PDB file of C-alpha atoms in Angstrom:
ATOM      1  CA  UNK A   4      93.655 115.636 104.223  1.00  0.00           C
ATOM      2  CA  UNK A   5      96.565 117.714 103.896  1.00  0.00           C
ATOM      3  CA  UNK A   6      97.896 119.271 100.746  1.00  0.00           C
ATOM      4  CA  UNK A   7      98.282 121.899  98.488  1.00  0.00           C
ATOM      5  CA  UNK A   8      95.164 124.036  97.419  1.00  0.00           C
ATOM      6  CA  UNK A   9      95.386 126.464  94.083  1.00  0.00           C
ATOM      7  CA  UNK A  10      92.268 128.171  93.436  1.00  0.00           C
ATOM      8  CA  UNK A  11      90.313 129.110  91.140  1.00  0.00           C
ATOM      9  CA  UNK A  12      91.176 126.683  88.701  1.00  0.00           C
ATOM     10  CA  UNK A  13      90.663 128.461  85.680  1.00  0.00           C
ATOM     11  CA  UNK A  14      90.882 132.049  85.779  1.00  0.00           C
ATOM     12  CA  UNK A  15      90.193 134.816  82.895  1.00  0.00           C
ATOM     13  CA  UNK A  16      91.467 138.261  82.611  1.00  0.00           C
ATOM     14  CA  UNK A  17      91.442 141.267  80.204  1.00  0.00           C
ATOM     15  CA  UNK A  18      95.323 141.983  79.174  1.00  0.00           C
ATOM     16  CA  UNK A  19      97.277 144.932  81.115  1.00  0.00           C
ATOM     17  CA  UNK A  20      95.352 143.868  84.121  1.00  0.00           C
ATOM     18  CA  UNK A  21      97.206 142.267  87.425  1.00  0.00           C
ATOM     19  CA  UNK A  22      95.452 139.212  88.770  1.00  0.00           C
ATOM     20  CA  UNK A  23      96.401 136.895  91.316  1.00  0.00           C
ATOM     21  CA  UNK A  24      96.395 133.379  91.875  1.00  0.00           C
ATOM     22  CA  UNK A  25      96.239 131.756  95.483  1.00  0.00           C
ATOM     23  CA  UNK A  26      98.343 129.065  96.779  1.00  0.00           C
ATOM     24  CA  UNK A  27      97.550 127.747 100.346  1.00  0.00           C
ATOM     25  CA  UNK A  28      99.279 124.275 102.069  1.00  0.00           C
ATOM     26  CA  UNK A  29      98.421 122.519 105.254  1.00  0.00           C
ATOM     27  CA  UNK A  30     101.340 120.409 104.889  1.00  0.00           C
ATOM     28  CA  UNK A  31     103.746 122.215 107.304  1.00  0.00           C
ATOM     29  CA  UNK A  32     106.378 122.837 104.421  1.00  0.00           C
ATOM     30  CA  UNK A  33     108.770 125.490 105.042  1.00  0.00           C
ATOM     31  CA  UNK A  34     109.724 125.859 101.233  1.00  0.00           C
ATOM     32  CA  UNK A  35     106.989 126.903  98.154  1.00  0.00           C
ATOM     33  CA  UNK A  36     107.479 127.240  94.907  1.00  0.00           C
ATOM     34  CA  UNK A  37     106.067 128.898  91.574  1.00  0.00           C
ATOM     35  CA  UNK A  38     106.166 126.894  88.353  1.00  0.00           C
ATOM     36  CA  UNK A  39     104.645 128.291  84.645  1.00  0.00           C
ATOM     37  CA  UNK A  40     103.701 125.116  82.026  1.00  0.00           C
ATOM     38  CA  UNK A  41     103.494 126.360  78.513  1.00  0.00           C
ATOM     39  CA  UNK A  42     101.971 123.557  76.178  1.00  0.00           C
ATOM     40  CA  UNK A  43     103.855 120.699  75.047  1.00  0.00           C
ATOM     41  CA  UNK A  44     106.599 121.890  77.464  1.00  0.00           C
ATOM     42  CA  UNK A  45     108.093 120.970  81.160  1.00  0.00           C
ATOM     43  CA  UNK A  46     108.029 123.365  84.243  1.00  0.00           C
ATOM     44  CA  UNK A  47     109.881 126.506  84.371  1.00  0.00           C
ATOM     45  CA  UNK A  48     110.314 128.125  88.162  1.00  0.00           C
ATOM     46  CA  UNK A  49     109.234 131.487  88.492  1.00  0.00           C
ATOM     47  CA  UNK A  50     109.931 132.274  91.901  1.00  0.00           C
ATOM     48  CA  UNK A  51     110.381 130.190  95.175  1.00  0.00           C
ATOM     49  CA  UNK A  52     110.505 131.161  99.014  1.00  0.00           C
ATOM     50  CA  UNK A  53     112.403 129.000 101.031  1.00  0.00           C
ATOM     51  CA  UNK A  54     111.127 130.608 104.381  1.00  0.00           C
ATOM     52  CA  UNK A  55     108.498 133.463 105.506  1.00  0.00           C
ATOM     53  CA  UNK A  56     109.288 136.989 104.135  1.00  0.00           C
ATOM     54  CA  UNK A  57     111.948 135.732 101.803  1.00  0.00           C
ATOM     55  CA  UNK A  58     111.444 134.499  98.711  1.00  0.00           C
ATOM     56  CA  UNK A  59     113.872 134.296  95.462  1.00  0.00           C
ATOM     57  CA  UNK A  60     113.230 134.959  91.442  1.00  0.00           C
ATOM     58  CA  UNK A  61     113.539 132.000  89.441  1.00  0.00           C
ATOM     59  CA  UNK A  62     114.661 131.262  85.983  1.00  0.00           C
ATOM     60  CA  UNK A  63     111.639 133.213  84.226  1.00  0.00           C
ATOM     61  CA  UNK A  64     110.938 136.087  87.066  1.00  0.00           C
ATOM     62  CA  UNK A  65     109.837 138.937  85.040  1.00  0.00           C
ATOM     63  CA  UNK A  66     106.375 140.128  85.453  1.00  0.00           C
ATOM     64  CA  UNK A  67     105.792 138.601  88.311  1.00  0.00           C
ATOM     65  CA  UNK A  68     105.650 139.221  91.955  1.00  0.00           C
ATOM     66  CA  UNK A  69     105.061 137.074  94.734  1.00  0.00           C
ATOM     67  CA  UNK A  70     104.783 137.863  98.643  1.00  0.00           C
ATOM     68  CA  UNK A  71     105.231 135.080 101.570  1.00  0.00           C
ATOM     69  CA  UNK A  72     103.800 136.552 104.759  1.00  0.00           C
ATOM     70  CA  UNK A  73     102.331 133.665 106.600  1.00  0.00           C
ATOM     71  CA  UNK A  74     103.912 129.917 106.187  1.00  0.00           C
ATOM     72  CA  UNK A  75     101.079 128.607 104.236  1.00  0.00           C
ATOM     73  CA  UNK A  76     100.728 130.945 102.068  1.00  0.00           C
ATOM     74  CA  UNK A  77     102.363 131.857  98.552  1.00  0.00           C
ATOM     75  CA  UNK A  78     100.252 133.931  96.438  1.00  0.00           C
ATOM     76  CA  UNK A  79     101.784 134.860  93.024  1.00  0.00           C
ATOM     77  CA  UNK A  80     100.859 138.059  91.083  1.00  0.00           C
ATOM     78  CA  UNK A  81     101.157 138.349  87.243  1.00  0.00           C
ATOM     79  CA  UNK A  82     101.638 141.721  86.527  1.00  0.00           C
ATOM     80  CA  UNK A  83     100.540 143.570  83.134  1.00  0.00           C
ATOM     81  CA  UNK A  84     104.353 143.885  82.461  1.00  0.00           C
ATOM     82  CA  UNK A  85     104.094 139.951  82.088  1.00  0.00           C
ATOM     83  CA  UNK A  86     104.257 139.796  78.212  1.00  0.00           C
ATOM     84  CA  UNK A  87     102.479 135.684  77.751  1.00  0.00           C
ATOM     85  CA  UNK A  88     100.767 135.296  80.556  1.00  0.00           C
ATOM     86  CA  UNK A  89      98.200 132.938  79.062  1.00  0.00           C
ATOM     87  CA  UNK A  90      99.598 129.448  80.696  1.00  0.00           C
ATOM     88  CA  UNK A  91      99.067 126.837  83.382  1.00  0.00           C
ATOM     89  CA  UNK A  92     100.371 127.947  86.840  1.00  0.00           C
ATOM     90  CA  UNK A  93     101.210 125.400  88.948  1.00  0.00           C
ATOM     91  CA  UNK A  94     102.293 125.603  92.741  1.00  0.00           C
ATOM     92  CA  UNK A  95     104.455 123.328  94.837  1.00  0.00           C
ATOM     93  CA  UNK A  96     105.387 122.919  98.419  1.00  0.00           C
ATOM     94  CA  UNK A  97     108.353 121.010 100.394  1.00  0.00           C
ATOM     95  CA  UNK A  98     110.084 120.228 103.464  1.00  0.00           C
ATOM     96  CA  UNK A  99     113.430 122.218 103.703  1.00  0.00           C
ATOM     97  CA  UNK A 100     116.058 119.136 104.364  1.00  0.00           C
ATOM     98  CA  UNK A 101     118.045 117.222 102.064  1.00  0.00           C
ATOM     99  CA  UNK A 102     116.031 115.879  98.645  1.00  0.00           C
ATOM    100  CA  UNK A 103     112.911 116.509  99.686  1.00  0.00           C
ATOM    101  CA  UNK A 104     110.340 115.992  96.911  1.00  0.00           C
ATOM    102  CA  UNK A 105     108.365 118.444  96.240  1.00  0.00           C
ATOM    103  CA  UNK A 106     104.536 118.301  96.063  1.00  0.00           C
ATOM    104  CA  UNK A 107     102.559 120.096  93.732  1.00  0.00           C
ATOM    105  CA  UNK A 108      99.287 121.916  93.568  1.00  0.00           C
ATOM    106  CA  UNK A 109      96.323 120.693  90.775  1.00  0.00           C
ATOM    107  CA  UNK A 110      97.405 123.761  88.979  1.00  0.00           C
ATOM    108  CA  UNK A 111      95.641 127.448  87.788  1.00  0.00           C
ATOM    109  CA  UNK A 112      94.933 127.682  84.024  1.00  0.00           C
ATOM    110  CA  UNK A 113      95.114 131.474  83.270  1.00  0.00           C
ATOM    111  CA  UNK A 114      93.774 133.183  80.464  1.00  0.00           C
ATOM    112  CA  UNK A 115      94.296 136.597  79.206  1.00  0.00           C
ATOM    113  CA  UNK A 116      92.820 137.872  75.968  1.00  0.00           C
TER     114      UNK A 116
ATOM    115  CA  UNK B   7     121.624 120.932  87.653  1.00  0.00           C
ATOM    116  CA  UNK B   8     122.796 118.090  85.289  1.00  0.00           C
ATOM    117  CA  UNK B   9     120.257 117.374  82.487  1.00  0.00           C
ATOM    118  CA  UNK B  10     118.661 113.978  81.481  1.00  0.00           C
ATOM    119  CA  UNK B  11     116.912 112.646  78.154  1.00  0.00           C
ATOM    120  CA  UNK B  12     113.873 110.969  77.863  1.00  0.00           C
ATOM    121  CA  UNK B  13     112.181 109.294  74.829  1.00  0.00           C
ATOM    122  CA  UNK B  14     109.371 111.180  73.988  1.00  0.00           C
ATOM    123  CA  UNK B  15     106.193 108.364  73.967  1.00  0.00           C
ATOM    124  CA  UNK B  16     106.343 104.798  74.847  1.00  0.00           C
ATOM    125  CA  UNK B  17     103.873 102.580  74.525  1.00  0.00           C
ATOM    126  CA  UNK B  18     102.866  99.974  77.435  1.00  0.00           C
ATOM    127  CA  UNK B  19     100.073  96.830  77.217  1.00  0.00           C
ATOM    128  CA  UNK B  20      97.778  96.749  80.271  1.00  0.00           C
ATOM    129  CA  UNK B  21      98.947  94.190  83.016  1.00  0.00           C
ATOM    130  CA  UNK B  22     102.299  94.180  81.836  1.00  0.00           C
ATOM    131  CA  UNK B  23     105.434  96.135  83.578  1.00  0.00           C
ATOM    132  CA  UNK B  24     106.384  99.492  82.023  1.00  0.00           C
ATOM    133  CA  UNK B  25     110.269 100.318  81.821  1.00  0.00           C
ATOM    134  CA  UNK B  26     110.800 104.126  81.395  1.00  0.00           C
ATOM    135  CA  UNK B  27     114.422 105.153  80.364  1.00  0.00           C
ATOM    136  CA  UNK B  28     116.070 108.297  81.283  1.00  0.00           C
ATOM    137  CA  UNK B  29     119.849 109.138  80.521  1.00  0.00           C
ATOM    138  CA  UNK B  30     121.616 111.448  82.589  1.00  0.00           C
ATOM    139  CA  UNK B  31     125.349 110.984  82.196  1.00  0.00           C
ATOM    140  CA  UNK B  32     126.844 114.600  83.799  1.00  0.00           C
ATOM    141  CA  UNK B  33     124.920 113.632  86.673  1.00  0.00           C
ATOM    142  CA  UNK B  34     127.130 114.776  89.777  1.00  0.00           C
ATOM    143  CA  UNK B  35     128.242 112.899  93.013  1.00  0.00           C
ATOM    144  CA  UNK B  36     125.619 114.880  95.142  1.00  0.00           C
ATOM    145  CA  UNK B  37     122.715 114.608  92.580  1.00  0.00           C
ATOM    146  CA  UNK B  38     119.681 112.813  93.121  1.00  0.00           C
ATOM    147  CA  UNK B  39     117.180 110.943  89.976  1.00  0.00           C
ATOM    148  CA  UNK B  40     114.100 112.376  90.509  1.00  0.00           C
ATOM    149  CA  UNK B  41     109.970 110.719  89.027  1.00  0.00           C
ATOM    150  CA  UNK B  42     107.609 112.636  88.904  1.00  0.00           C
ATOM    151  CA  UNK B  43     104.258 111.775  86.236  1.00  0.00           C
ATOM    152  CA  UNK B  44     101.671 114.732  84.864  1.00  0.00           C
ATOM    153  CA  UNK B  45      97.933 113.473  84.362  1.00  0.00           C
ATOM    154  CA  UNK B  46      96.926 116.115  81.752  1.00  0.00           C
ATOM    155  CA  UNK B  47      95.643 119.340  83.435  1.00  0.00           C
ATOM    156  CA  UNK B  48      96.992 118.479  86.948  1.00  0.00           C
ATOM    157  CA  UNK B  49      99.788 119.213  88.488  1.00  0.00           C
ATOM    158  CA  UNK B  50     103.240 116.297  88.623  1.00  0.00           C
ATOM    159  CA  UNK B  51     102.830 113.571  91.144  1.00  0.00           C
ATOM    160  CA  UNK B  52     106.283 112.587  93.282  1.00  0.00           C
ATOM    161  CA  UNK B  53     106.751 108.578  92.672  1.00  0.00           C
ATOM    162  CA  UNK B  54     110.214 108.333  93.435  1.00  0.00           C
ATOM    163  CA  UNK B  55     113.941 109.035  94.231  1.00  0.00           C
ATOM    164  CA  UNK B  56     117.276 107.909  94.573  1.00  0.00           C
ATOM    165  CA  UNK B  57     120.791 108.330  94.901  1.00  0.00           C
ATOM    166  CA  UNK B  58     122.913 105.375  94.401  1.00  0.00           C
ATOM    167  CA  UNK B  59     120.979 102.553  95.045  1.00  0.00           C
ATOM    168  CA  UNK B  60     117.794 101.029  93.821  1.00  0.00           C
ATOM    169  CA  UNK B  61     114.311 101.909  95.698  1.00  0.00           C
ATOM    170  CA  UNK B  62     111.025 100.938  95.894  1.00  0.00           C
ATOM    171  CA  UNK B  63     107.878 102.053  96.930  1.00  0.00           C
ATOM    172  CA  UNK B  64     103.892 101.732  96.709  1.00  0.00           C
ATOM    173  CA  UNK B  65     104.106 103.052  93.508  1.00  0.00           C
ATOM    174  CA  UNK B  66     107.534 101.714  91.051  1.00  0.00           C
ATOM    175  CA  UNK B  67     111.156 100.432  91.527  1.00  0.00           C
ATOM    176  CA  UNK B  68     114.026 102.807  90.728  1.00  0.00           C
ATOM    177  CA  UNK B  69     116.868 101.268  89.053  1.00  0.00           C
ATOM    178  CA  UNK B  70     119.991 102.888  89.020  1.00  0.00           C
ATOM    179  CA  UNK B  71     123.021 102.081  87.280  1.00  0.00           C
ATOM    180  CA  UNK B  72     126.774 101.571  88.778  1.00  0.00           C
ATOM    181  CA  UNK B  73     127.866 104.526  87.574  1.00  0.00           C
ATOM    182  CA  UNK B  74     124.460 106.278  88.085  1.00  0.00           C
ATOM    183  CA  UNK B  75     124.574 107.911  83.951  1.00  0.00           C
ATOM    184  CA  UNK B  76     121.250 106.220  83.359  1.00  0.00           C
ATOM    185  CA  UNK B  77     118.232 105.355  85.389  1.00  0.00           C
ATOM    186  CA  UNK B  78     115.335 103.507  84.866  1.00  0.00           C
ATOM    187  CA  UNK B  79     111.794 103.618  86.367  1.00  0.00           C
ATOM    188  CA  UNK B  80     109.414 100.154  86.786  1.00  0.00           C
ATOM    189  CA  UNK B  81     105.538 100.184  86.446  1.00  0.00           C
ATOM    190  CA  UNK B  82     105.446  96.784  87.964  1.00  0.00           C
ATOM    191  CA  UNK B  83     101.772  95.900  86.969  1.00  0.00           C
ATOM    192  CA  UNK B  84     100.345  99.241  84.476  1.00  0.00           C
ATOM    193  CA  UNK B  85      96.941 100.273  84.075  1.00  0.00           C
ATOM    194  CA  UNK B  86      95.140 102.553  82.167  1.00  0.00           C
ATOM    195  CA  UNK B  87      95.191 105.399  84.606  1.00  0.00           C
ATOM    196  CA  UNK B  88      99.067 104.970  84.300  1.00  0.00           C
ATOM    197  CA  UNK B  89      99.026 106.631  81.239  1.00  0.00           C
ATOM    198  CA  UNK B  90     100.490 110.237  81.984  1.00  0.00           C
ATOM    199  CA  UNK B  91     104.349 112.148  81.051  1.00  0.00           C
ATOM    200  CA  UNK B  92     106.656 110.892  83.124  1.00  0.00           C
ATOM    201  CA  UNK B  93     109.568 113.011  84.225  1.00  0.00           C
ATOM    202  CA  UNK B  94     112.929 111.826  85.355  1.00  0.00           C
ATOM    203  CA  UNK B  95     114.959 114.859  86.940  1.00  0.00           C
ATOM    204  CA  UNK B  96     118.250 115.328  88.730  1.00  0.00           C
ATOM    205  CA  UNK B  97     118.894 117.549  90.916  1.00  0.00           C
ATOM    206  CA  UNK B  98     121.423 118.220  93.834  1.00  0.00           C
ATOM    207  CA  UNK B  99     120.543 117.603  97.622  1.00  0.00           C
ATOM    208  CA  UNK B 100     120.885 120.823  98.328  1.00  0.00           C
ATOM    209  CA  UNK B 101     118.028 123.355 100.010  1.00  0.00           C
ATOM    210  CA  UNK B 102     117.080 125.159  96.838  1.00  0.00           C
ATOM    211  CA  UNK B 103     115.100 122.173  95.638  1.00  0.00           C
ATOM    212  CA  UNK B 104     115.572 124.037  91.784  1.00  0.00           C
ATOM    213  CA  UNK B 105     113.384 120.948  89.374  1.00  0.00           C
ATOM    214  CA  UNK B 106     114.163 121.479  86.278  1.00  0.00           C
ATOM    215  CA  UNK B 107     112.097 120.146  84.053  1.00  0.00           C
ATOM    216  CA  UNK B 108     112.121 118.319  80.214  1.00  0.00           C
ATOM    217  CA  UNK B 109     109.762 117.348  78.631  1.00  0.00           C
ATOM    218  CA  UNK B 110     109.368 113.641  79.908  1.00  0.00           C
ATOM    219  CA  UNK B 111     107.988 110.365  78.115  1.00  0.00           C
ATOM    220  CA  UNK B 112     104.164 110.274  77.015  1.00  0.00           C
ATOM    221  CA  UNK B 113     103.298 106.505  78.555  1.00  0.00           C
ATOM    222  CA  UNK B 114     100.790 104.914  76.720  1.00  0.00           C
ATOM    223  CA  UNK B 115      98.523 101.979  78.898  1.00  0.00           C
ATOM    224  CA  UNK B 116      96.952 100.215  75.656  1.00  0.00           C
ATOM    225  CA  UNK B 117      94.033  97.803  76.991  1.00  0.00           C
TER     226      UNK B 117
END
């Protein structure tokens, strides 16, 4: 079945340590996305790549770092300079033409104490 | 990215159609109405989207107004594991593909 894989699902880290969350899609999608959910709140984009080695910040880039070297692939790194990092990643894919929904990932819950 | 407003819980009796509401009145010519619904702790599922006229699919009808400031999205037949937030976004055609998110409408399926 094709479709968007974010692993591990729940992940737990000490604070002022980097950790990184995988994103893979077998969906063909030339366009992936990074999305951070805070409780009680929508979606905020952190950083999306609309084609291999090139990707753009988003609205809430800082601390973060993301790298796109194959198409299927869309890791996303939250860096110790990230200062809330404790939140529910969630990753998204599309095709790169006009309106194309975008499909999302089941989502990493991160949390750093 | 125009913004839209959403009540923030509705309520819905099993069997029976749900009718979610969004507002979006400086939507622009180019800007789609986007659904999307959040089970908690999973990511948002696409349902549907339009630009001027109504759609349907597997899933809900899209009704859009004449002058496209309000939308509203049709649960023909809910059931319990209908009950999720619902988002309705705009957004333009264009390739960035920026969602921008509210915070939607808690739907309710009461048995």
């Amino acid at each position: 079945d094709g479709g968007i894989t974010q692993s591990p699902k729940y992940l737990f880290r000490k604070e002022g340590q980097n950790v990184t969350l995988s994103c893979e899609q077998n969906l063909n999608h030339d366009a992936m996305y990074w999305y951070r959910q805070d409780p009680g709140q929508g979606l905020r984009l952190i950083y999306y790549s609309q084609i291999v080695n090139d990707f753009q910040k988003g609205d809430i880039a800082e601390g973060y770092s993301v790298s796109r070297e194959k198409k299927e692939s869309f890791p996303l790194t939250v860096t110790s300079a990230q200062k809330n990092p404790t939140a529910f990643y969630l990753c998204a894919s599309s095709m790169e033409r006009t309106a194309s929904p975008l499909h999302f990932g089941n989502g990493t819950r991160l949390t750093v104490t | 990215d125009a913004k839209t407003t959403q009540p923030p819980s509705m309520d819905c009796a099993e069997g029976r159609a749900a009718n979610l509401p969004c507002n979006h009145s400086t939507i622009s010519g180019n800007e789609y109405v986007y659904w999307y619904r959040q089970i908690h702790s999973q990511g948002p599922q696409y349902i549907i989207h339009g630009l001027k006229n109504n759609e349907t699919n597997e899933m809900a009808s899209l009704i859009i107004t004449e002058d496209r400031k309000s939308s509203t999205l049709i649960l023909p037949h809910a059931t319990l594991r209908d009950t999720a937030v619902y988002y309705c976004i705009v957004r333009g055609g264009g390739a960035t593909n920026k969602l921008i998110f509210g915070t939607g409408t808690l739907l309710a399926v009461q048995p």
